[in-house]
Coordinates of C-alpha atoms in Angstrom, one line a residue:
M1 CA -57.5 -81.4 -6.9
P2 CA -54.1 -80.2 -5.1
A3 CA -51.7 -77.8 -6.9
L4 CA -48.9 -78.9 -4.7
P5 CA -47.0 -82.1 -4.6
E6 CA -48.5 -84.4 -2.0
Q7 CA -45.4 -84.0 0.4
F8 CA -46.2 -80.1 0.3
Y9 CA -49.8 -80.9 1.3
E10 CA -49.5 -78.4 4.4
L11 CA -48.6 -75.5 2.1
E12 CA -51.6 -76.2 -0.3
R13 CA -53.2 -73.3 1.8
F14 CA -51.0 -70.6 0.9
V15 CA -51.3 -71.3 -2.7
P16 CA -54.1 -69.0 -3.4
E17 CA -52.7 -66.0 -1.7
W18 CA -49.1 -66.3 -1.4
V19 CA -47.9 -67.4 -5.0
V20 CA -46.9 -63.9 -6.3
D21 CA -45.5 -64.0 -9.8
S22 CA -42.9 -60.2 -9.7
E23 CA -40.7 -59.1 -7.1
A24 CA -42.7 -56.0 -7.3
D25 CA -46.0 -57.6 -6.5
R26 CA -44.3 -59.7 -3.6
Y27 CA -43.3 -56.3 -2.2
R28 CA -46.7 -54.9 -2.6
F29 CA -48.5 -58.2 -0.7
R30 CA -45.9 -57.9 2.0
V31 CA -46.7 -54.6 3.2
S32 CA -50.2 -55.3 2.8
R33 CA -50.2 -57.9 5.6
T34 CA -50.3 -58.0 9.5
I35 CA -47.0 -59.0 10.9
E36 CA -49.2 -61.9 12.4
E37 CA -50.2 -63.1 8.8
L38 CA -46.4 -63.0 8.1
D39 CA -45.4 -64.9 11.0
S40 CA -47.9 -67.5 9.9
F41 CA -46.6 -68.0 6.6
Y42 CA -42.9 -68.0 7.7
A43 CA -43.6 -70.4 10.6
A44 CA -45.3 -73.0 8.0
V45 CA -42.5 -72.5 5.2
F46 CA -39.1 -71.9 6.9
P47 CA -39.0 -75.2 8.3
R48 CA -39.8 -76.7 4.5
L49 CA -37.5 -74.7 2.6
D50 CA -34.6 -77.2 2.2
D51 CA -37.4 -79.5 0.7
L52 CA -38.8 -77.0 -1.7
A53 CA -35.4 -75.9 -2.8
N54 CA -34.6 -80.2 -3.2
Y55 CA -37.7 -80.5 -5.1
I56 CA -37.4 -77.5 -7.2
D57 CA -33.8 -78.2 -8.2
Q58 CA -34.8 -81.1 -10.0
Y59 CA -35.8 -79.2 -13.1
P60 CA -34.2 -76.7 -15.1
L61 CA -35.5 -72.9 -14.8
D62 CA -36.7 -73.2 -18.1
A63 CA -38.9 -76.1 -18.1
M64 CA -40.1 -76.4 -14.3
P65 CA -43.5 -77.8 -14.2
R66 CA -46.2 -75.9 -12.5
E67 CA -46.2 -77.4 -9.2
A68 CA -42.3 -76.7 -8.9
V69 CA -42.8 -73.1 -10.0
L70 CA -45.8 -72.6 -7.4
L71 CA -43.1 -74.0 -4.9
L72 CA -40.4 -71.6 -6.1
R73 CA -43.2 -68.8 -5.8
L74 CA -43.6 -69.9 -2.1
G75 CA -39.9 -69.5 -1.3
Q76 CA -39.6 -66.4 -3.2
M77 CA -42.2 -65.0 -0.8
L78 CA -40.6 -66.5 2.4
M79 CA -37.3 -64.6 0.9
E80 CA -39.2 -61.2 0.6
I81 CA -40.9 -61.8 4.4
S82 CA -38.0 -63.0 6.2
P83 CA -36.7 -59.4 7.0
A84 CA -39.8 -58.4 8.0
V85 CA -40.7 -61.1 10.5
G86 CA -36.7 -61.6 11.8
V87 CA -35.5 -58.3 11.8
Y88 CA -38.2 -55.5 11.9
R89 CA -41.0 -57.3 13.2
Q90 CA -43.6 -55.4 10.8
P91 CA -44.5 -55.9 7.4
D92 CA -42.6 -52.4 5.9
V93 CA -38.9 -51.2 6.4
P94 CA -39.0 -48.6 9.6
N95 CA -37.4 -45.2 8.6
S96 CA -37.5 -45.9 5.1
T97 CA -38.8 -44.2 1.9
P98 CA -42.6 -44.6 2.2
F99 CA -43.8 -47.7 0.2
E100 CA -45.6 -45.8 -2.3
R101 CA -42.5 -43.9 -3.4
F102 CA -40.6 -47.0 -3.9
T103 CA -40.1 -48.7 -7.4
V104 CA -38.7 -52.2 -7.7
I105 CA -36.0 -52.9 -10.4
S106 CA -35.5 -56.3 -11.5
P107 CA -34.7 -58.3 -14.7
L108 CA -37.8 -60.1 -16.3
E109 CA -38.6 -63.2 -14.5
P110 CA -36.2 -66.2 -16.2
I111 CA -38.4 -69.1 -15.7
H112 CA -41.0 -70.4 -18.5
I113 CA -43.7 -72.1 -16.9
A114 CA -44.3 -75.3 -18.7
D115 CA -47.9 -75.6 -18.4
G116 CA -48.6 -72.2 -17.0
L117 CA -50.5 -70.8 -13.8
E118 CA -53.4 -69.5 -15.4
N119 CA -55.4 -72.1 -13.6
R120 CA -53.7 -71.9 -10.2

């Protein structure tokens, strides 16, 4: 059974690996990928960003159905990798603090998933 709404069928292949819940985990995921993998994801998701936003915007943040949360996570991953793809042309930020020493500080995720992601 597809995890995403039918109109996003071409993004379904990314759900198992690219849906990452926290900002820190998205950062770790990004630096563990090749630029070719990031390019492939970017090329598939970026053209659909407005469609993702319009779909997600139908729901309040505290009552999003599972498929909307999955799309939100794909959009968040797109935002995470965009500088790597569009500016740095490598997964990590050049001439910066090594990834291993970097600590992501972010607020608790404000999204309560209506029917959970445990079965993604």
